[in-house]
Amino acid sequence: MTQLAELEDPKVREVNARHGDDHGVNLGRLRALAKQLRTQHALACRLWGTGDGAARLLALLICRPKAFETAELDAMVREARAPKVHDWLVNYVVRKHPHAEDLRPAWLADPDPVVASAGWALTTHRVAKQPEGLDLAGLLDVIEAEMKDAPDRLQWAMNHCLAQIGIEHAEHRARAVDIGERLQVLKDYPTSPGCTSPFAPVWITEMVRRQQDGS
């Protein structure tokens, strides 16, 4: 914790606060510290227990994902309200857990929109890497009905899933683009030069173009 305090940068904290994150440590320096510490699951658990944003990010880098009980991961995702902590928890830890698929449908149906967004993030990963058994048309039905009025974090996760379905599955591409066009979610989201817009029709079209150019 002393080392993390020494890495604290008020300017970094100010920028992160605009995105809802509660830490002031440069992520490159945080990763360098994690590399020095290597895997230390017991320490990771203690760091998580502090509730400190930077400590929790560090914990997620040095923990042993498979060492967590399923109930622990469920409790952690409910505690992880900061976007970066939530994102790293889902992508660096839960996705590597042998019971991730048990958590995915339970979280999808959870009334807490932040927990539900974790379920959608896991679903998006499956859409891209292991779509067998997923009802893609059914997912599009839910997105079409619920994404427009969903809270921000949940809306973002559902939009990512919509785009991923359109990018990876040509048979659903036209419908995915049509849903995006009609709902207009994130159409006006500010996008830096050189970056792809998160507006699903633009995102899908650009990523498919890149795939085709690379083939």
PDB file of C-alpha atoms in Angstrom:
ATOM      1  CA  MET A   1       0.000   0.000   0.000  1.00  0.00           C
ATOM      2  CA  THR A   2       2.962   2.296   0.666  1.00  0.00           C
ATOM      3  CA  GLN A   3       4.317   1.583  -2.802  1.00  0.00           C
ATOM      4  CA  LEU A   4       0.936   2.303  -4.343  1.00  0.00           C
ATOM      5  CA  ALA A   5       0.705   5.568  -2.406  1.00  0.00           C
ATOM      6  CA  GLU A   6       4.092   6.571  -3.792  1.00  0.00           C
ATOM      7  CA  LEU A   7       2.806   5.958  -7.336  1.00  0.00           C
ATOM      8  CA  GLU A   8      -0.242   8.185  -6.777  1.00  0.00           C
ATOM      9  CA  ASP A   9      -0.516  11.028  -9.312  1.00  0.00           C
ATOM     10  CA  PRO A  10      -3.224  13.667  -8.723  1.00  0.00           C
ATOM     11  CA  LYS A  11      -3.481  14.367 -12.453  1.00  0.00           C
ATOM     12  CA  VAL A  12      -4.064  10.686 -13.210  1.00  0.00           C
ATOM     13  CA  ARG A  13      -6.713  10.548 -10.481  1.00  0.00           C
ATOM     14  CA  GLU A  14      -8.445  13.605 -11.939  1.00  0.00           C
ATOM     15  CA  VAL A  15      -8.603  12.055 -15.412  1.00  0.00           C
ATOM     16  CA  ASN A  16      -9.791   8.697 -14.062  1.00  0.00           C
ATOM     17  CA  ALA A  17     -12.476  10.344 -11.950  1.00  0.00           C
ATOM     18  CA  ARG A  18     -14.134  11.613 -15.122  1.00  0.00           C
ATOM     19  CA  HIS A  19     -14.673   7.972 -16.102  1.00  0.00           C
ATOM     20  CA  GLY A  20     -15.896   6.915 -12.673  1.00  0.00           C
ATOM     21  CA  ASP A  21     -12.625   5.314 -11.568  1.00  0.00           C
ATOM     22  CA  ASP A  22     -11.236   5.939  -8.091  1.00  0.00           C
ATOM     23  CA  HIS A  23      -7.472   5.557  -8.440  1.00  0.00           C
ATOM     24  CA  GLY A  24      -4.564   7.778  -9.356  1.00  0.00           C
ATOM     25  CA  VAL A  25      -1.908   5.279 -10.418  1.00  0.00           C
ATOM     26  CA  ASN A  26      -0.602   5.067 -13.963  1.00  0.00           C
ATOM     27  CA  LEU A  27      -1.548   1.598 -15.231  1.00  0.00           C
ATOM     28  CA  GLY A  28       1.856   1.010 -16.803  1.00  0.00           C
ATOM     29  CA  ARG A  29       3.509   1.531 -13.411  1.00  0.00           C
ATOM     30  CA  LEU A  30       0.876  -0.644 -11.775  1.00  0.00           C
ATOM     31  CA  ARG A  31       1.640  -3.469 -14.208  1.00  0.00           C
ATOM     32  CA  ALA A  32       5.371  -3.061 -13.556  1.00  0.00           C
ATOM     33  CA  LEU A  33       4.762  -3.466  -9.816  1.00  0.00           C
ATOM     34  CA  ALA A  34       2.644  -6.553 -10.480  1.00  0.00           C
ATOM     35  CA  LYS A  35       5.444  -8.014 -12.580  1.00  0.00           C
ATOM     36  CA  GLN A  36       7.837  -7.585  -9.636  1.00  0.00           C
ATOM     37  CA  LEU A  37       5.413  -9.211  -7.196  1.00  0.00           C
ATOM     38  CA  ARG A  38       4.411 -12.068  -9.523  1.00  0.00           C
ATOM     39  CA  THR A  39       1.521 -14.331  -8.535  1.00  0.00           C
ATOM     40  CA  GLN A  40       0.682 -14.032  -4.833  1.00  0.00           C
ATOM     41  CA  HIS A  41      -2.916 -15.063  -4.283  1.00  0.00           C
ATOM     42  CA  ALA A  42      -3.011 -14.495  -0.516  1.00  0.00           C
ATOM     43  CA  LEU A  43      -1.625 -10.992  -0.956  1.00  0.00           C
ATOM     44  CA  ALA A  44      -4.125 -10.370  -3.748  1.00  0.00           C
ATOM     45  CA  CYS A  45      -6.995 -11.261  -1.420  1.00  0.00           C
ATOM     46  CA  ARG A  46      -5.701  -8.861   1.232  1.00  0.00           C
ATOM     47  CA  LEU A  47      -5.283  -6.085  -1.335  1.00  0.00           C
ATOM     48  CA  TRP A  48      -8.832  -6.624  -2.585  1.00  0.00           C
ATOM     49  CA  GLY A  49     -10.110  -6.437   0.965  1.00  0.00           C
ATOM     50  CA  THR A  50      -8.754  -2.902   1.401  1.00  0.00           C
ATOM     51  CA  GLY A  51     -11.414  -1.569  -0.966  1.00  0.00           C
ATOM     52  CA  ASP A  52      -8.818   0.770  -2.499  1.00  0.00           C
ATOM     53  CA  GLY A  53      -9.121   1.133  -6.280  1.00  0.00           C
ATOM     54  CA  ALA A  54      -5.431   0.836  -7.131  1.00  0.00           C
ATOM     55  CA  ALA A  55      -4.984  -2.015  -4.653  1.00  0.00           C
ATOM     56  CA  ARG A  56      -7.853  -3.917  -6.226  1.00  0.00           C
ATOM     57  CA  LEU A  57      -6.416  -3.470  -9.717  1.00  0.00           C
ATOM     58  CA  LEU A  58      -3.075  -4.768  -8.472  1.00  0.00           C
ATOM     59  CA  ALA A  59      -4.845  -7.680  -6.784  1.00  0.00           C
ATOM     60  CA  LEU A  60      -6.407  -8.700 -10.087  1.00  0.00           C
ATOM     61  CA  LEU A  61      -2.978  -8.771 -11.723  1.00  0.00           C
ATOM     62  CA  ILE A  62      -1.288 -10.982  -9.107  1.00  0.00           C
ATOM     63  CA  CYS A  63      -4.116 -13.305  -8.068  1.00  0.00           C
ATOM     64  CA  ARG A  64      -4.610 -16.898  -9.196  1.00  0.00           C
ATOM     65  CA  PRO A  65      -8.007 -16.814 -10.974  1.00  0.00           C
ATOM     66  CA  LYS A  66      -8.791 -20.512 -10.529  1.00  0.00           C
ATOM     67  CA  ALA A  67      -8.195 -20.269  -6.768  1.00  0.00           C
ATOM     68  CA  PHE A  68     -11.370 -18.266  -6.205  1.00  0.00           C
ATOM     69  CA  GLU A  69     -14.609 -19.967  -5.239  1.00  0.00           C
ATOM     70  CA  THR A  70     -17.573 -19.183  -7.480  1.00  0.00           C
ATOM     71  CA  ALA A  71     -19.321 -17.426  -4.585  1.00  0.00           C
ATOM     72  CA  GLU A  72     -16.240 -15.245  -4.068  1.00  0.00           C
ATOM     73  CA  LEU A  73     -16.339 -14.088  -7.684  1.00  0.00           C
ATOM     74  CA  ASP A  74     -20.042 -13.329  -7.398  1.00  0.00           C
ATOM     75  CA  ALA A  75     -19.402 -11.214  -4.301  1.00  0.00           C
ATOM     76  CA  MET A  76     -16.457  -9.468  -5.963  1.00  0.00           C
ATOM     77  CA  VAL A  77     -18.398  -8.476  -9.076  1.00  0.00           C
ATOM     78  CA  ARG A  78     -21.075  -6.963  -6.832  1.00  0.00           C
ATOM     79  CA  GLU A  79     -18.421  -4.960  -4.955  1.00  0.00           C
ATOM     80  CA  ALA A  80     -16.586  -3.798  -8.080  1.00  0.00           C
ATOM     81  CA  ARG A  81     -18.410  -0.584  -8.895  1.00  0.00           C
ATOM     82  CA  ALA A  82     -15.488   1.288 -10.491  1.00  0.00           C
ATOM     83  CA  PRO A  83     -15.493   0.596 -14.257  1.00  0.00           C
ATOM     84  CA  LYS A  84     -11.798  -0.313 -14.574  1.00  0.00           C
ATOM     85  CA  VAL A  85     -11.873  -2.690 -11.593  1.00  0.00           C
ATOM     86  CA  HIS A  86     -15.058  -4.269 -12.929  1.00  0.00           C
ATOM     87  CA  ASP A  87     -13.578  -4.641 -16.425  1.00  0.00           C
ATOM     88  CA  TRP A  88     -10.335  -6.222 -15.199  1.00  0.00           C
ATOM     89  CA  LEU A  89     -12.194  -8.527 -12.821  1.00  0.00           C
ATOM     90  CA  VAL A  90     -14.365  -9.907 -15.609  1.00  0.00           C
ATOM     91  CA  ASN A  91     -11.678 -10.117 -18.291  1.00  0.00           C
ATOM     92  CA  TYR A  92      -8.580 -11.057 -16.304  1.00  0.00           C
ATOM     93  CA  VAL A  93     -10.114 -13.278 -13.641  1.00  0.00           C
ATOM     94  CA  VAL A  94     -13.674 -14.480 -14.237  1.00  0.00           C
ATOM     95  CA  ARG A  95     -13.087 -15.409 -17.881  1.00  0.00           C
ATOM     96  CA  LYS A  96     -10.238 -17.703 -16.794  1.00  0.00           C
ATOM     97  CA  HIS A  97     -12.306 -19.417 -14.105  1.00  0.00           C
ATOM     98  CA  PRO A  98     -13.612 -22.949 -14.766  1.00  0.00           C
ATOM     99  CA  HIS A  99     -17.116 -21.923 -13.622  1.00  0.00           C
ATOM    100  CA  ALA A 100     -17.371 -18.752 -15.696  1.00  0.00           C
ATOM    101  CA  GLU A 101     -20.123 -20.318 -17.767  1.00  0.00           C
ATOM    102  CA  ASP A 102     -22.152 -21.003 -14.622  1.00  0.00           C
ATOM    103  CA  LEU A 103     -21.921 -17.351 -13.638  1.00  0.00           C
ATOM    104  CA  ARG A 104     -22.670 -15.951 -17.114  1.00  0.00           C
ATOM    105  CA  PRO A 105     -26.427 -16.739 -17.388  1.00  0.00           C
ATOM    106  CA  ALA A 106     -27.015 -15.977 -13.702  1.00  0.00           C
ATOM    107  CA  TRP A 107     -25.424 -12.550 -14.091  1.00  0.00           C
ATOM    108  CA  LEU A 108     -27.272 -11.885 -17.359  1.00  0.00           C
ATOM    109  CA  ALA A 109     -30.553 -12.215 -15.479  1.00  0.00           C
ATOM    110  CA  ASP A 110     -29.443 -10.203 -12.430  1.00  0.00           C
ATOM    111  CA  PRO A 111     -31.521  -7.094 -11.618  1.00  0.00           C
ATOM    112  CA  ASP A 112     -28.355  -5.114 -10.785  1.00  0.00           C
ATOM    113  CA  PRO A 113     -27.341  -3.533 -14.127  1.00  0.00           C
ATOM    114  CA  VAL A 114     -23.626  -3.578 -13.263  1.00  0.00           C
ATOM    115  CA  VAL A 115     -23.760  -7.305 -12.481  1.00  0.00           C
ATOM    116  CA  ALA A 116     -25.820  -7.874 -15.630  1.00  0.00           C
ATOM    117  CA  SER A 117     -23.174  -6.031 -17.642  1.00  0.00           C
ATOM    118  CA  ALA A 118     -20.647  -8.634 -16.465  1.00  0.00           C
ATOM    119  CA  GLY A 119     -22.927 -11.338 -17.837  1.00  0.00           C
ATOM    120  CA  TRP A 120     -23.069  -9.542 -21.165  1.00  0.00           C
ATOM    121  CA  ALA A 121     -19.277  -9.138 -21.230  1.00  0.00           C
ATOM    122  CA  LEU A 122     -18.855 -12.902 -20.760  1.00  0.00           C
ATOM    123  CA  THR A 123     -21.454 -13.500 -23.453  1.00  0.00           C
ATOM    124  CA  THR A 124     -19.625 -11.205 -25.868  1.00  0.00           C
ATOM    125  CA  HIS A 125     -16.453 -13.228 -25.317  1.00  0.00           C
ATOM    126  CA  ARG A 126     -18.350 -16.426 -26.126  1.00  0.00           C
ATOM    127  CA  VAL A 127     -19.868 -14.846 -29.247  1.00  0.00           C
ATOM    128  CA  ALA A 128     -16.331 -14.293 -30.512  1.00  0.00           C
ATOM    129  CA  LYS A 129     -14.549 -17.395 -29.222  1.00  0.00           C
ATOM    130  CA  GLN A 130     -17.071 -20.141 -28.479  1.00  0.00           C
ATOM    131  CA  PRO A 131     -20.482 -19.381 -30.007  1.00  0.00           C
ATOM    132  CA  GLU A 132     -21.644 -22.993 -30.107  1.00  0.00           C
ATOM    133  CA  GLY A 133     -24.797 -23.359 -28.027  1.00  0.00           C
ATOM    134  CA  LEU A 134     -25.576 -19.638 -27.883  1.00  0.00           C
ATOM    135  CA  ASP A 135     -28.927 -18.430 -29.169  1.00  0.00           C
ATOM    136  CA  LEU A 136     -27.623 -15.490 -31.176  1.00  0.00           C
ATOM    137  CA  ALA A 137     -31.049 -14.586 -32.562  1.00  0.00           C
ATOM    138  CA  GLY A 138     -32.419 -14.632 -29.019  1.00  0.00           C
ATOM    139  CA  LEU A 139     -29.621 -12.355 -27.829  1.00  0.00           C
ATOM    140  CA  LEU A 140     -30.469  -9.927 -30.625  1.00  0.00           C
ATOM    141  CA  ASP A 141     -34.122 -10.033 -29.511  1.00  0.00           C
ATOM    142  CA  VAL A 142     -33.123  -8.989 -25.988  1.00  0.00           C
ATOM    143  CA  ILE A 143     -30.761  -6.286 -27.239  1.00  0.00           C
ATOM    144  CA  GLU A 144     -33.414  -4.912 -29.582  1.00  0.00           C
ATOM    145  CA  ALA A 145     -35.976  -4.756 -26.779  1.00  0.00           C
ATOM    146  CA  GLU A 146     -33.843  -3.538 -23.874  1.00  0.00           C
ATOM    147  CA  MET A 147     -30.639  -1.786 -24.967  1.00  0.00           C
ATOM    148  CA  LYS A 148     -32.137   1.619 -25.799  1.00  0.00           C
ATOM    149  CA  ASP A 149     -33.314   2.274 -22.225  1.00  0.00           C
ATOM    150  CA  ALA A 150     -30.644   0.328 -20.333  1.00  0.00           C
ATOM    151  CA  PRO A 151     -28.385   2.121 -17.786  1.00  0.00           C
ATOM    152  CA  ASP A 152     -25.063   3.288 -19.234  1.00  0.00           C
ATOM    153  CA  ARG A 153     -22.791   0.415 -18.161  1.00  0.00           C
ATOM    154  CA  LEU A 154     -25.318  -2.233 -19.174  1.00  0.00           C
ATOM    155  CA  GLN A 155     -26.078  -0.430 -22.420  1.00  0.00           C
ATOM    156  CA  TRP A 156     -22.374  -0.326 -23.295  1.00  0.00           C
ATOM    157  CA  ALA A 157     -22.001  -4.081 -22.658  1.00  0.00           C
ATOM    158  CA  MET A 158     -25.094  -4.940 -24.700  1.00  0.00           C
ATOM    159  CA  ASN A 159     -23.902  -2.718 -27.535  1.00  0.00           C
ATOM    160  CA  HIS A 160     -20.536  -4.514 -27.543  1.00  0.00           C
ATOM    161  CA  CYS A 161     -22.350  -7.840 -27.824  1.00  0.00           C
ATOM    162  CA  LEU A 162     -24.478  -6.481 -30.680  1.00  0.00           C
ATOM    163  CA  ALA A 163     -21.373  -5.376 -32.559  1.00  0.00           C
ATOM    164  CA  GLN A 164     -19.567  -8.659 -31.904  1.00  0.00           C
ATOM    165  CA  ILE A 165     -22.482 -10.676 -33.285  1.00  0.00           C
ATOM    166  CA  GLY A 166     -22.470  -8.522 -36.410  1.00  0.00           C
ATOM    167  CA  ILE A 167     -18.702  -8.769 -36.819  1.00  0.00           C
ATOM    168  CA  GLU A 168     -18.321 -12.499 -36.243  1.00  0.00           C
ATOM    169  CA  HIS A 169     -21.522 -13.961 -37.674  1.00  0.00           C
ATOM    170  CA  ALA A 170     -22.370 -12.976 -41.250  1.00  0.00           C
ATOM    171  CA  GLU A 171     -25.807 -14.594 -41.097  1.00  0.00           C
ATOM    172  CA  HIS A 172     -26.837 -12.134 -38.357  1.00  0.00           C
ATOM    173  CA  ARG A 173     -24.905  -9.127 -39.661  1.00  0.00           C
ATOM    174  CA  ALA A 174     -27.722  -7.347 -41.508  1.00  0.00           C
ATOM    175  CA  ARG A 175     -30.036  -7.610 -38.516  1.00  0.00           C
ATOM    176  CA  ALA A 176     -27.334  -6.414 -36.106  1.00  0.00           C
ATOM    177  CA  VAL A 177     -26.650  -3.367 -38.279  1.00  0.00           C
ATOM    178  CA  ASP A 178     -30.385  -2.682 -38.605  1.00  0.00           C
ATOM    179  CA  ILE A 179     -30.880  -2.826 -34.819  1.00  0.00           C
ATOM    180  CA  GLY A 180     -28.005  -0.396 -34.354  1.00  0.00           C
ATOM    181  CA  GLU A 181     -29.371   1.979 -36.974  1.00  0.00           C
ATOM    182  CA  ARG A 182     -32.853   2.003 -35.461  1.00  0.00           C
ATOM    183  CA  LEU A 183     -31.793   2.333 -31.816  1.00  0.00           C
ATOM    184  CA  GLN A 184     -29.050   4.930 -32.502  1.00  0.00           C
ATOM    185  CA  VAL A 185     -27.230   3.932 -29.289  1.00  0.00           C
ATOM    186  CA  LEU A 186     -23.800   5.635 -29.005  1.00  0.00           C
ATOM    187  CA  LYS A 187     -24.156   7.202 -32.458  1.00  0.00           C
ATOM    188  CA  ASP A 188     -22.856  10.532 -31.153  1.00  0.00           C
ATOM    189  CA  TYR A 189     -20.234   9.109 -28.796  1.00  0.00           C
ATOM    190  CA  PRO A 190     -17.039  11.216 -29.061  1.00  0.00           C
ATOM    191  CA  THR A 191     -14.342   9.184 -30.798  1.00  0.00           C
ATOM    192  CA  SER A 192     -10.669  10.139 -30.981  1.00  0.00           C
ATOM    193  CA  PRO A 193      -8.998  10.389 -34.419  1.00  0.00           C
ATOM    194  CA  GLY A 194      -7.849   6.968 -35.574  1.00  0.00           C
ATOM    195  CA  CYS A 195     -10.254   5.125 -33.279  1.00  0.00           C
ATOM    196  CA  THR A 196     -13.351   3.219 -34.356  1.00  0.00           C
ATOM    197  CA  SER A 197     -16.722   4.543 -33.243  1.00  0.00           C
ATOM    198  CA  PRO A 198     -18.634   2.343 -30.774  1.00  0.00           C
ATOM    199  CA  PHE A 199     -21.807   2.980 -32.807  1.00  0.00           C
ATOM    200  CA  ALA A 200     -22.559  -0.604 -33.816  1.00  0.00           C
ATOM    201  CA  PRO A 201     -23.209  -0.118 -37.566  1.00  0.00           C
ATOM    202  CA  VAL A 202     -19.934   1.784 -37.990  1.00  0.00           C
ATOM    203  CA  TRP A 203     -18.037  -0.619 -35.711  1.00  0.00           C
ATOM    204  CA  ILE A 204     -19.326  -3.708 -37.545  1.00  0.00           C
ATOM    205  CA  THR A 205     -18.632  -2.286 -41.001  1.00  0.00           C
ATOM    206  CA  GLU A 206     -15.092  -1.220 -40.112  1.00  0.00           C
ATOM    207  CA  MET A 207     -14.091  -4.487 -38.424  1.00  0.00           C
ATOM    208  CA  VAL A 208     -15.500  -6.610 -41.253  1.00  0.00           C
ATOM    209  CA  ARG A 209     -13.585  -4.455 -43.740  1.00  0.00           C
ATOM    210  CA  ARG A 210     -10.371  -5.051 -41.829  1.00  0.00           C
ATOM    211  CA  GLN A 211     -10.999  -8.787 -41.722  1.00  0.00           C
ATOM    212  CA  GLN A 212     -11.584  -8.868 -45.447  1.00  0.00           C
ATOM    213  CA  ASP A 213      -8.505  -6.754 -46.166  1.00  0.00           C
ATOM    214  CA  GLY A 214      -6.390  -9.089 -44.067  1.00  0.00           C
ATOM    215  CA  SER A 215      -7.606 -12.258 -45.737  1.00  0.00           C
TER     216      SER A 215
END
